[in-house]
XYZ file of C-alpha atoms in Angstrom:
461
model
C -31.159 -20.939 9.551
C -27.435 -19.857 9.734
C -26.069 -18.210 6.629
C -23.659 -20.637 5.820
C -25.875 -22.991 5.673
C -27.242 -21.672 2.626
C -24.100 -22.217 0.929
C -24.330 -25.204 -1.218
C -20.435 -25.672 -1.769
C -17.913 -23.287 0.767
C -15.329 -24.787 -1.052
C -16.421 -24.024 -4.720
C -17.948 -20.549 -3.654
C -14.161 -19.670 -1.911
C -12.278 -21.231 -5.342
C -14.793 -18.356 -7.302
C -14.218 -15.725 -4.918
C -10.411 -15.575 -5.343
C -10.700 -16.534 -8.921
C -12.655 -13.013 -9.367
C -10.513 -11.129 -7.216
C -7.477 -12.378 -8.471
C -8.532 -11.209 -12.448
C -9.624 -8.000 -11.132
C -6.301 -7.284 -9.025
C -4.247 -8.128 -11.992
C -6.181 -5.736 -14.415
C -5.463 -2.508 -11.774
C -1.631 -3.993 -11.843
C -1.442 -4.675 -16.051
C -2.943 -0.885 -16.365
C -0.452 0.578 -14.031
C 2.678 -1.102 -15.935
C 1.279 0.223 -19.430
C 0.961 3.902 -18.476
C 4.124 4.655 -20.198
C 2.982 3.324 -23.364
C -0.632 4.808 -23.028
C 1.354 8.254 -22.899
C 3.447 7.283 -25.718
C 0.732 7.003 -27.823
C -1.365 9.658 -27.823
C 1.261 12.270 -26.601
C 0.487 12.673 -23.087
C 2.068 14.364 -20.024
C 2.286 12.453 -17.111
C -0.334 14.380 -15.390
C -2.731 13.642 -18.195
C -2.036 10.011 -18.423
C -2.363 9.428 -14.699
C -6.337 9.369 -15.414
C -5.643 6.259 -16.587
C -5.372 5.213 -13.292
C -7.162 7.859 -10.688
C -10.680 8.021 -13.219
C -10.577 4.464 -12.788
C -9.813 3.860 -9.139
C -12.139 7.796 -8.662
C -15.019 5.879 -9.310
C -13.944 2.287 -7.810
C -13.763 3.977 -4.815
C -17.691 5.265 -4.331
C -18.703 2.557 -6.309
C -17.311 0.199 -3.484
C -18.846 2.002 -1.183
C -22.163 1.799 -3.147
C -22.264 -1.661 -3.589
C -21.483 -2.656 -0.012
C -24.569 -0.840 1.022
C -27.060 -2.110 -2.326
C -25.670 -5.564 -0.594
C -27.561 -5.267 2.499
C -30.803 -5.054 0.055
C -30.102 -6.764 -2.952
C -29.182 -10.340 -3.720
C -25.578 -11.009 -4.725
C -25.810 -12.777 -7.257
C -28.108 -10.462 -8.926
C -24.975 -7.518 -8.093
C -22.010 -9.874 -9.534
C -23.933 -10.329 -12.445
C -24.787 -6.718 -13.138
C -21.127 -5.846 -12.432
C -19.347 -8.701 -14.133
C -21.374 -7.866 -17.327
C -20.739 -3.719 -16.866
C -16.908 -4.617 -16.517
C -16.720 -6.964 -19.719
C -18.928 -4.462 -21.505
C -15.960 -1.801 -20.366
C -12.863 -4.160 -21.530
C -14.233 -4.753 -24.500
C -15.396 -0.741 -25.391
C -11.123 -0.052 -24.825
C -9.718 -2.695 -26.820
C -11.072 -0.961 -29.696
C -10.947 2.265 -28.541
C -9.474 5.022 -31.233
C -8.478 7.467 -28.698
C -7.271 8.774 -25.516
C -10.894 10.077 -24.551
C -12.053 6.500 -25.321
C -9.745 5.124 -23.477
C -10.756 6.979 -20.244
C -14.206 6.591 -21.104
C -13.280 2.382 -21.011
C -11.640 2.780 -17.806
C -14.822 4.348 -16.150
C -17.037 1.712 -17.591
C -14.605 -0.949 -16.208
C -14.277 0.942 -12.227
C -18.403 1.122 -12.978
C -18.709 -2.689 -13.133
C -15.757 -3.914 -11.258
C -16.373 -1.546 -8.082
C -18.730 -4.582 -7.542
C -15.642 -6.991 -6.450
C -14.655 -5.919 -3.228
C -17.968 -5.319 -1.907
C -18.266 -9.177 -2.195
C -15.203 -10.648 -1.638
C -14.966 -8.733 1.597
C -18.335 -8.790 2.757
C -18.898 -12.104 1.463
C -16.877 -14.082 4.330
C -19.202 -12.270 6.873
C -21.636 -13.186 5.370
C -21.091 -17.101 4.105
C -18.523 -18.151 5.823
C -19.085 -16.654 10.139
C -17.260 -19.295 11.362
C -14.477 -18.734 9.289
C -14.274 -15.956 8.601
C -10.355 -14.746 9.684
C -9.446 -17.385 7.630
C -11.189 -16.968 4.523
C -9.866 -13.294 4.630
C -6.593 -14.735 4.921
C -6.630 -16.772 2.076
C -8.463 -13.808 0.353
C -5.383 -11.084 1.108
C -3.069 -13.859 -0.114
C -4.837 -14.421 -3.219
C -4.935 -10.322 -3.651
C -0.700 -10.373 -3.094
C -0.214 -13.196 -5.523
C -1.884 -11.179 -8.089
C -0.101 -7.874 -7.332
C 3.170 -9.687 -8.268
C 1.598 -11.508 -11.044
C 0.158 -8.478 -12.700
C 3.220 -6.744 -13.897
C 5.230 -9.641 -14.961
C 1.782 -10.484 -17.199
C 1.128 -7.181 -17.956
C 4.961 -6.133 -19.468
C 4.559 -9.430 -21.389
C 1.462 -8.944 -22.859
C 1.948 -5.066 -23.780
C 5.696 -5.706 -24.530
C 5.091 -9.003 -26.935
C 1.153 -7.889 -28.756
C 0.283 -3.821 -27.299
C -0.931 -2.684 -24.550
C -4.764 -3.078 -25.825
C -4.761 -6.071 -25.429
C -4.659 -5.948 -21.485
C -8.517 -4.869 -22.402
C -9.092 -8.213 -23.956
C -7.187 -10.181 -21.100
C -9.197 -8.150 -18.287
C -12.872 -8.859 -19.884
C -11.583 -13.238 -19.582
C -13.259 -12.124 -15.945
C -16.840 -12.579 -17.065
C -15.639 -16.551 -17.265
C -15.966 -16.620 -13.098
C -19.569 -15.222 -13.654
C -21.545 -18.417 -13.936
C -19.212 -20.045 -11.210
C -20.078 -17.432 -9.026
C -23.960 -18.067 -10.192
C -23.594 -21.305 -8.877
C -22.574 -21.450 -5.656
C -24.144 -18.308 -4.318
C -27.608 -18.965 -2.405
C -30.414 -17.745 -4.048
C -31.881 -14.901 -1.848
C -34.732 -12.365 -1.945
C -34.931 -8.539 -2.537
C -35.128 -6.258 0.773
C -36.622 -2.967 1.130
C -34.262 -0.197 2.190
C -32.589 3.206 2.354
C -29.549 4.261 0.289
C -28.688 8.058 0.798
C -27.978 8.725 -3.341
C -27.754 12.330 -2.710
C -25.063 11.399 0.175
C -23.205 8.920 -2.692
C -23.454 12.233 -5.226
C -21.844 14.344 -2.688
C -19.431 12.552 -1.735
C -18.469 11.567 -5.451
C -18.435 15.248 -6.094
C -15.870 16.048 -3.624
C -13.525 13.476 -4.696
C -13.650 14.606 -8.613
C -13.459 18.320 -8.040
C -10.509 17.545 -5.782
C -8.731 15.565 -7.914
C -9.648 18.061 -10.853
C -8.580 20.597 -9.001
C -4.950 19.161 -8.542
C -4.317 17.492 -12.191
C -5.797 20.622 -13.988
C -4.241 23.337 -11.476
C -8.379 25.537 -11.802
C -8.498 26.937 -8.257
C -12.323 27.181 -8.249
C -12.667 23.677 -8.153
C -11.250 23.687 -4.732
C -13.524 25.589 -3.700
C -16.319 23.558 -5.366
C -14.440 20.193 -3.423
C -15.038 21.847 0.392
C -18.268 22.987 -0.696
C -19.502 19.435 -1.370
C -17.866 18.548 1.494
C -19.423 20.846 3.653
C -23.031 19.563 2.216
C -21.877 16.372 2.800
C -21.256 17.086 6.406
C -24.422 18.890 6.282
C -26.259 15.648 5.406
C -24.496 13.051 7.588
C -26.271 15.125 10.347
C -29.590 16.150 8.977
C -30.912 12.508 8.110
C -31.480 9.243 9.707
C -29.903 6.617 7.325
C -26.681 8.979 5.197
C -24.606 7.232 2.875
C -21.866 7.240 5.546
C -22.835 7.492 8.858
C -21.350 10.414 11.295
C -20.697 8.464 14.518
C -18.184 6.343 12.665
C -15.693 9.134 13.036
C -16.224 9.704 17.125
C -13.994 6.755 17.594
C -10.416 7.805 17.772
C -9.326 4.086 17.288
C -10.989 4.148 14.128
C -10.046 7.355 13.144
C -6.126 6.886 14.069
C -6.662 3.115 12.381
C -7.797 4.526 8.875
C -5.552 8.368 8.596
C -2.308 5.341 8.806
C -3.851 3.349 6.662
C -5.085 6.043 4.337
C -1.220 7.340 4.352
C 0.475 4.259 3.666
C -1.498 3.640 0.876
C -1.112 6.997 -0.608
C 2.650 6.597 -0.723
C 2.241 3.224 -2.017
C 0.088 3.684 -4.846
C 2.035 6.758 -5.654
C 4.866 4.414 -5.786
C 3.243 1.937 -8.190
C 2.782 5.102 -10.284
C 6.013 6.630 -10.752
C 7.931 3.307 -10.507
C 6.778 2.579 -14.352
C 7.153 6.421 -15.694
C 10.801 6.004 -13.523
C 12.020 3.411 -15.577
C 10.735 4.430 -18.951
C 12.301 8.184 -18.816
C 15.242 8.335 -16.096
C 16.481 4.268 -17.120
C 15.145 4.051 -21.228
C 13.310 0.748 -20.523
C 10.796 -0.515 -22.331
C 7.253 -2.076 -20.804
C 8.636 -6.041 -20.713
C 11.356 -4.996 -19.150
C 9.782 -2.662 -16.670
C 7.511 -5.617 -15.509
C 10.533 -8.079 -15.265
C 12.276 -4.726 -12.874
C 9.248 -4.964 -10.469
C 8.376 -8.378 -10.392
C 10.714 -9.228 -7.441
C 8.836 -6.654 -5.173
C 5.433 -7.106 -6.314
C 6.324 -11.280 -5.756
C 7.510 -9.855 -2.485
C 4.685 -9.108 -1.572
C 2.480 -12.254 -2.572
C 4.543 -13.991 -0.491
C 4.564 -11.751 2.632
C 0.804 -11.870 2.099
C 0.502 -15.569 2.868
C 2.077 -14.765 6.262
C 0.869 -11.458 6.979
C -2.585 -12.813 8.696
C -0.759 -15.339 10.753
C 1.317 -12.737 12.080
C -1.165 -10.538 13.172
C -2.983 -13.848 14.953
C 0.668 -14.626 16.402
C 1.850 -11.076 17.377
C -0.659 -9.063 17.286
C -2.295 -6.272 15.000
C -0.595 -3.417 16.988
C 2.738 -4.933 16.063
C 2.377 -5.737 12.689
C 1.272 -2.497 11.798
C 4.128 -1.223 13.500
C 6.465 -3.026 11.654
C 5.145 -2.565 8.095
C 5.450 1.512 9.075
C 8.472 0.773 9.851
C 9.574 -0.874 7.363
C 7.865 1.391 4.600
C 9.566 4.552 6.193
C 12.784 2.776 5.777
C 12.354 0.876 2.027
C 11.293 4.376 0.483
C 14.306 6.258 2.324
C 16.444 3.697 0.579
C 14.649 4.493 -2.674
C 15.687 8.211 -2.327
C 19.536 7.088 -1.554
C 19.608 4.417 -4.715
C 17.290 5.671 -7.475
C 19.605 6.264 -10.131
C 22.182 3.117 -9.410
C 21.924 0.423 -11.618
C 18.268 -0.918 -12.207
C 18.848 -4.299 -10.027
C 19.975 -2.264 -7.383
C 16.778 -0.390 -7.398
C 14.493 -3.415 -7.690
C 15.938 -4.927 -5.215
C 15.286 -2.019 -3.308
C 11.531 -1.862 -4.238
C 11.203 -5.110 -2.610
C 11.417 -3.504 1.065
C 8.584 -1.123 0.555
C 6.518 -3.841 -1.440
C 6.072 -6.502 0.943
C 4.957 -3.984 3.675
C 1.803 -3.382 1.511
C -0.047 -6.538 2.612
C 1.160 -5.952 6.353
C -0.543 -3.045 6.504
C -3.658 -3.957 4.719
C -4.109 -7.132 6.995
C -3.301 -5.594 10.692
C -5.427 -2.230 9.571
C -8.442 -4.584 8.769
C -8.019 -6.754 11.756
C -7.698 -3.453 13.556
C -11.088 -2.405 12.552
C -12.977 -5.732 13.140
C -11.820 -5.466 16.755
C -13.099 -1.990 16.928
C -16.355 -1.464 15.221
C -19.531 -2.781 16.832
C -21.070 -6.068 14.551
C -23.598 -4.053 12.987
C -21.358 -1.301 11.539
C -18.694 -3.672 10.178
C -20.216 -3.768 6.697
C -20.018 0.509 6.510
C -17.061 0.455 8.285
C -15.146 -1.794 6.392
C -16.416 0.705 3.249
C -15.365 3.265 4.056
C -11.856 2.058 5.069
C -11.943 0.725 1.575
C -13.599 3.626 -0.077
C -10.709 6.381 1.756
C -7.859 3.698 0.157
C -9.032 3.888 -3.136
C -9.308 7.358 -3.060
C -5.986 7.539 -1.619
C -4.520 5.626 -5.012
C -6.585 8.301 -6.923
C -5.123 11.271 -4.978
C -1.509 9.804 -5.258
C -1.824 9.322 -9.072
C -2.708 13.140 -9.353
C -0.334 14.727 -7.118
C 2.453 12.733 -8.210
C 1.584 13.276 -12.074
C 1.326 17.085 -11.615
C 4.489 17.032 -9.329
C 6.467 15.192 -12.306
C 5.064 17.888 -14.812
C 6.029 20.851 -12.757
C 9.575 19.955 -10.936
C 12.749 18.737 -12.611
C 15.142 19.472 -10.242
C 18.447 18.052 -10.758
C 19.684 17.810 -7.165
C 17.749 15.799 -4.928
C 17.216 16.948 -1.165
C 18.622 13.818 -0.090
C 22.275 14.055 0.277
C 23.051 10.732 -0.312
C 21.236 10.677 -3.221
C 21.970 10.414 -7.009
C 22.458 13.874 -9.364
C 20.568 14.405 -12.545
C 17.343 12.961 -14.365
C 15.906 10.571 -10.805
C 16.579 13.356 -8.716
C 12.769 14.254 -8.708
C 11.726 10.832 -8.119
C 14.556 10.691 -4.587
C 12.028 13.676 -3.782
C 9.068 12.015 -4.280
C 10.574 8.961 -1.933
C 11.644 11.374 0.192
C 8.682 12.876 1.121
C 6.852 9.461 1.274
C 9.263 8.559 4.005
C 8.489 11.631 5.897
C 3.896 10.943 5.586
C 4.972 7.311 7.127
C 6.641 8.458 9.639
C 3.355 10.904 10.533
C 1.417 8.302 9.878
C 3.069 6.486 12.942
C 3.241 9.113 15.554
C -0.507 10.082 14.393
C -1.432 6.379 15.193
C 0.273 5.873 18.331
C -0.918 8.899 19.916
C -4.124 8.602 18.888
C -4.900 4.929 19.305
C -3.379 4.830 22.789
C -5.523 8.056 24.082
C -7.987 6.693 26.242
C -5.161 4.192 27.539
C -2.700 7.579 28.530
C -5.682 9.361 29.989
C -7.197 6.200 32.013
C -3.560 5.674 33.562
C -3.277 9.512 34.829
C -6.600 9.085 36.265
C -6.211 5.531 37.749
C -2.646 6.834 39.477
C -4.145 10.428 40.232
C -6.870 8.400 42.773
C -4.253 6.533 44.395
């Protein structure tokens, strides 16, 4: 029997699917606008309040990858409602959390439970909807856009009007979805299978000690990092079945696909960051009105992400990646010219950068479904997500420890402004630079075999 087929309702199964991924969007966004007050509270530096953001997306990120492969084994519904209820649990543990340590410890719980999401909601449409499928990833991305721009407006308002616990209380109203979900999901049975743990501990081990290692400035943790990484090399060639499989790499259109998408992500994360910390110390803002500042770009975006899929059907992935590169390079080079006019000016400015993000997200992913084989989509697919998760993580760290070591008051652009924002024109700066790398990595890479099968097709004539 075909798998949609065990679908009772598409429609109603769809309708839950955004529903959950919308709420669990919004809570990364709301969390991202209330780092400033987070640090305000308990006397943080921005290095030490970034955790708020890289320990939760640190452990998203294996998580994902976890779930995607306990998917092939376990039924979903049995997954949503162990992760729905781990999440709530989380959301619940921070709104009444009496400390910073809390806190964090809230935000793991949370990443614990919610890692869950995009393990379904991505895999899902393979899975239910085959026939479909482009389009109920379209509607998906646009859903995912809508709540990026939603998520700051609703997150300013809700820290600025009641405090910024509450966002804990707003982010466990997810566990409503839960018996929706319950519903239209087929019932299915348990399979026997292989998940490489020791792989998933690995590979979780490199990614804390590494971003340990940058946030706390302990060189031995380094060390620790390409250790684990090493092992974890070790493994991927010693067993049958590791958590992520070697050959996935021997592509060069995969690996040119996800180092661009891994470095436009960085930047843009990095820029979701500092945009909030930006506002609060170089401009004096407070949360509302640092949501109300960055709702044009994140809006931007929602509504580039309704057309970003139809573009790649209409001109192609190739091209659409190229032009959200290009246009990323060029919205953060503006960024380092304007940060430090007047605050419109800026968020006007954001708006360039912004609605590149689901651009690159939707011809990346069509990128990869053209290039992986059908039976390695589902590990594939991870770890594209798992490497831009940990790319948000990474950002968070090496931004916060940039911001608590530099203060420069002349920025290397020479265009740009003098004085307290000169440190964040670097920090654009240098984003515009990894795009632009991220673009000449991608199109000599990804046109390799091409070059080399033209010099050999005109050397025999």
């Amino acid at each position: 029997m075909n798998e949609e087929q065990t679908v009772r309702n598409p429609k109603g199964l769809l309708i839950s699917l955004c529903a959950v991924m919308m709420m669990s969007v919004m809570n990364g966004t709301m969390f991202n606008i209330a780092v400033p007050d987070i640090a305000k509270t308990y006397q943080l530096m921005p290095s030490e309040v970034s955790w708020v953001m890289t320990g939760y997306i640190m452990v998203y990120a294996v998580g994902a990858l976890t779930y995607g492969k306990l998917a092939d084994f376990y039924p979903y519904r049995t997954l949503i409602t162990f992760g729905l209820s781990i999440f709530c649990i989380g959301s619940l543990f921070g709104f009444f959390a009496q400390n910073y340590a809390m806190v964090l410890l809230a935000r793991v719980i949370q990443a614990l439970g919610g890692a869950m999401i995009p393990a379904l909601v991505f895999l899902a449409p393979i899975r239910y909807f085959p026939n479909e499928r482009g389009k109920v990833l379209g509607i998906v991305s646009s859903v995912m856009a809508f709540a990026s721009g939603v998520g700051p407006i609703a997150g300013g308002f809700i820290a600025g009007f009641l405090d910024w616990r509450y966002l804990f209380l707003t982010s466990a109203l997810i566990i409503v979805t839960l018996p929706f979900l319950r519903k239209n999901l087929p019932q299915e049975e348990a399979k026997k299978g292989y998940i490489d743990y020791l792989g998933a501990a690995l590979i979780a081990g490199v990614i804390s000690t590494l971003l340990l290692g940058i946030t706390l400035g302990i060189s031995w943790l380094f060390l620790l990092s390409v250790t684990c990484f090493g092992l974890n090399i070790w493994r991927m060639k010693s067993i049958d079945e590791p958590f992520i499989p070697a050959h996935l790499f021997k592509n060069i259109k995969y690996r040119a696909t996800i180092i661009t998408s891994f470095l436009g992500v960085v930047c843009l994360f990095g820029m979701m960051f500092m945009l909030p910390i930006m506002f609060r110390d170089a401009y004096g803002m407070g949360t509302m009105m640092i949501g109300l500042v960055l709702f044009p770009g994140a809006l931007s975006a929602a509504l580039m992400g309704q057309k970003g899929g139809r573009l790649v059907d209409t001109k192609g992935n190739i091209f659409v990646l190229y032009l959200a590169l290009t246009l990323l390079a060029s919205g953060f080079l503006l960024l380092s010219t304007l940060v430090g006019a007047h605050p419109y000016v800026v968020s006007a400015t954001i708006i360039v950068a912004y609605m590149s993000f689901p651009l690159v997200q939707a011809s990346s992913a069509d990128l990869l479904a053209n290039i992986l084989h059908k039976n390695e989509t589902g590990v594939g697919m991870g770890v594209f997500n798992l490497l831009n998760f940990v790319s948000g993580a990474l950002s968070g760290a090496l931004i916060g420890k940039s911001l608590d070591v530099f203060d420069p008051n002349q920025p290397f652009n020479w265009f740009g402004f003098e004085g307290t924002t000169a440190v964040y024109s670097n920090v654009f700066l240098v984003f515009s630079l990894i795009i632009v790398l991220g673009f000449l990595q991608f199109r000599f890479n990804y046109h390799k075999k091409e070059r080399v099968y033209a010099r050999k097709k005109a050397a025999s004539l």
